[in-house]
Amino acid sequence: MKTATELRAAYLSGETTPEEIAQESLAVIAATDSDIHAFLDVYDDVAVQAAKAAELIKEKGEQAPTLCGVPIALKENILVKGKRATASSKILDNYICSYDATIITKLKEAGAVLVGGTNLDEFAMGSSTENSAYGPTKNPHDTTRVPGGSSGGSAAAVAMGAVPVAIGTDTGGSIRQPASYCGLVGLKPTYGAVSRHGLMAMGSSLDQAGTLTNSVADAALVYRIMAGKDPLDMTTIDDTTYPKVEVKEKYRIGVPRDFLREGIDPDVMEAFEHNLEALAKAGHEIVDISLPLFEKGLAAYYIVMPAEVSSNLARFDGIRYGVRAEGESLLDVYQNSRAEGLGTEVKRRILLGTYVLSAGYYDAFYGKAETLRSMMRAELAEVYKTVDIITTPTAPTPAFTFGAQGDPLSMYKQDIFTVPVNLTGVPAISIPMGTVERDGKALPVGVQYIAPHAGEERLFDLGIRTYDQR
Amino acid sequence: MDKAQIQHLGMLARIKLSEQEVDTLATEISSILEYVSTINSLVDVEAGEQAVGPVHNVFREDQITTPSGTHTADMLAAMPETDGAFLKVKKILDQSH
């Protein structure tokens, strides 16, 4: 499918219409989604939305809102009034949203056609979309492999050509890693850049919504619509929160060499080295940097995140909404509803979080992890005095086959390069950096660029020059 | 982490766990805790005051921003069991005491 930017031009020139594109989107879903399983729900009013968008284009021409008639898929942990949002959990199987997330209000105002809710690891906990209560999503590049996760359905929806843009959420890499596995551009904005109001909270100090697209220009386009201060999310930032991050002609790009010495697939590392050469050839300066604390981020993440998960998921108890399991007493109702409604990975993280927050352990775990986070922020600030952008591979491997990451810890290590970004709150983007061959198939792999806080425009600038204009 | 501890955590988190779940979780959570404990060798300061970043939660004024009843019907429709405009739950007080 055309990019959002191309679609707008095609609508304005009369080459095609929002109705035709909506039909194309639904046709792709009908033809391929029984195999891929990117979508949990396809909305029943897509044609109505498209007709409205077509009217607007006819009436207003160039004055029509930016995303008028652009089909967008949404990770199903984002609330859309009147639609189902399961978060891929049985406990929310029957949950119909009573309000719009702030980003949904903004996308609607921008004229987007909301196509449906996409599959995810239950409550966004996982790196493969295998943890969905509704079955896994397959990678459109090789259906024996996972699309990554947790925004695997959103990534697959774009990769299979059903939509040009999908929205995901990223708590520890859940947009960037599936973007890497599916050959897409994945943006995790600065913490607070995009409102979290109406997203189902996982790790409240880490969560951000962002985009999965085929071009960096589309990521920028949609990001600029979604970003901004929101009175309904007090952690949202404005232009004055952080110092301005300048766009430059040539960038000094830092490579944390010590971090890249082990645990990375050799083919991924080769693609990464090629990318560094291309950057140098384009005139950017590549320098080695040292980020010793960044390397320990994963351990801090698996304390902070489960702690926040155990608090945030306490609300899913079968009382006020969702699926209730019966029991003798109120306590039984709680325990049975959560036993039946929540999946294994979710239970594991809730228990882990309950443990690290319990009296006597709080200081040893959560307290220390938060201290480490502060130290990581300081370390990063020091490094950004000497470089403009930091780069790593997005994930240590290409997409793996179903069931390949047998134990929880090996799955967690998929996120080694992405979690430090969430812990420190900086923005990062994953951009395709080529393919590696596995079993005769070309599997995409991504490079991650990390900017200082509020440095999205710098990421877009580098990305558009190195990828869109390749 | 032994089985009794896992069962206790399950109770605290209000999740009924099967025997098999307790077995697996005891092994898995132990190995995850061993991994995350590596931060102890990095952070030698006593945990306590942590610097909060420039972005942190603040509370808004406690004011009603939507007219009464705006969301009532939607909220009631989402409830598993209702009685008129009330949410119905199991009784929590035993009348025999």
PDB file of C-alpha atoms in Angstrom, chain B residues 24-57:
ATOM      1  CA  THR B  24       6.823 -23.736  37.275  1.00  0.00           C
ATOM      2  CA  LEU B  25       6.662 -20.242  38.750  1.00  0.00           C
ATOM      3  CA  ALA B  26       8.906 -21.224  41.665  1.00  0.00           C
ATOM      4  CA  THR B  27      11.675 -22.166  39.218  1.00  0.00           C
ATOM      5  CA  GLU B  28      11.114 -19.310  36.764  1.00  0.00           C
ATOM      6  CA  ILE B  29      10.794 -16.514  39.306  1.00  0.00           C
ATOM      7  CA  SER B  30      13.905 -17.748  41.134  1.00  0.00           C
ATOM      8  CA  SER B  31      15.943 -17.584  37.935  1.00  0.00           C
ATOM      9  CA  ILE B  32      14.596 -14.121  37.035  1.00  0.00           C
ATOM     10  CA  LEU B  33      15.365 -12.849  40.554  1.00  0.00           C
ATOM     11  CA  GLU B  34      18.875 -14.213  40.302  1.00  0.00           C
ATOM     12  CA  TYR B  35      19.331 -12.267  37.058  1.00  0.00           C
ATOM     13  CA  VAL B  36      17.880  -8.975  38.301  1.00  0.00           C
ATOM     14  CA  SER B  37      19.898  -9.218  41.540  1.00  0.00           C
ATOM     15  CA  THR B  38      22.985  -8.348  39.455  1.00  0.00           C
ATOM     16  CA  ILE B  39      22.026  -4.697  39.992  1.00  0.00           C
ATOM     17  CA  ASN B  40      23.164  -5.062  43.597  1.00  0.00           C
ATOM     18  CA  SER B  41      26.775  -5.141  42.412  1.00  0.00           C
ATOM     19  CA  LEU B  42      26.230  -1.911  40.431  1.00  0.00           C
ATOM     20  CA  VAL B  43      24.334   0.243  42.829  1.00  0.00           C
ATOM     21  CA  ASP B  44      26.433   0.499  45.965  1.00  0.00           C
ATOM     22  CA  VAL B  45      24.674   3.508  47.385  1.00  0.00           C
ATOM     23  CA  GLU B  46      21.927   2.821  49.892  1.00  0.00           C
ATOM     24  CA  ALA B  47      18.666   2.929  48.012  1.00  0.00           C
ATOM     25  CA  GLY B  48      16.482   5.707  49.305  1.00  0.00           C
ATOM     26  CA  GLU B  49      16.128   9.101  47.737  1.00  0.00           C
ATOM     27  CA  GLN B  50      16.101   8.760  43.963  1.00  0.00           C
ATOM     28  CA  ALA B  51      16.226  11.720  41.688  1.00  0.00           C
ATOM     29  CA  VAL B  52      12.893  11.978  39.939  1.00  0.00           C
ATOM     30  CA  GLY B  53      13.299  13.033  36.304  1.00  0.00           C
ATOM     31  CA  PRO B  54      11.913  16.323  35.018  1.00  0.00           C
ATOM     32  CA  VAL B  55       8.739  14.463  34.076  1.00  0.00           C
ATOM     33  CA  HIS B  56       6.712  13.172  36.985  1.00  0.00           C
ATOM     34  CA  ASN B  57       3.112  12.865  38.009  1.00  0.00           C
TER      35      ASN B  57
END
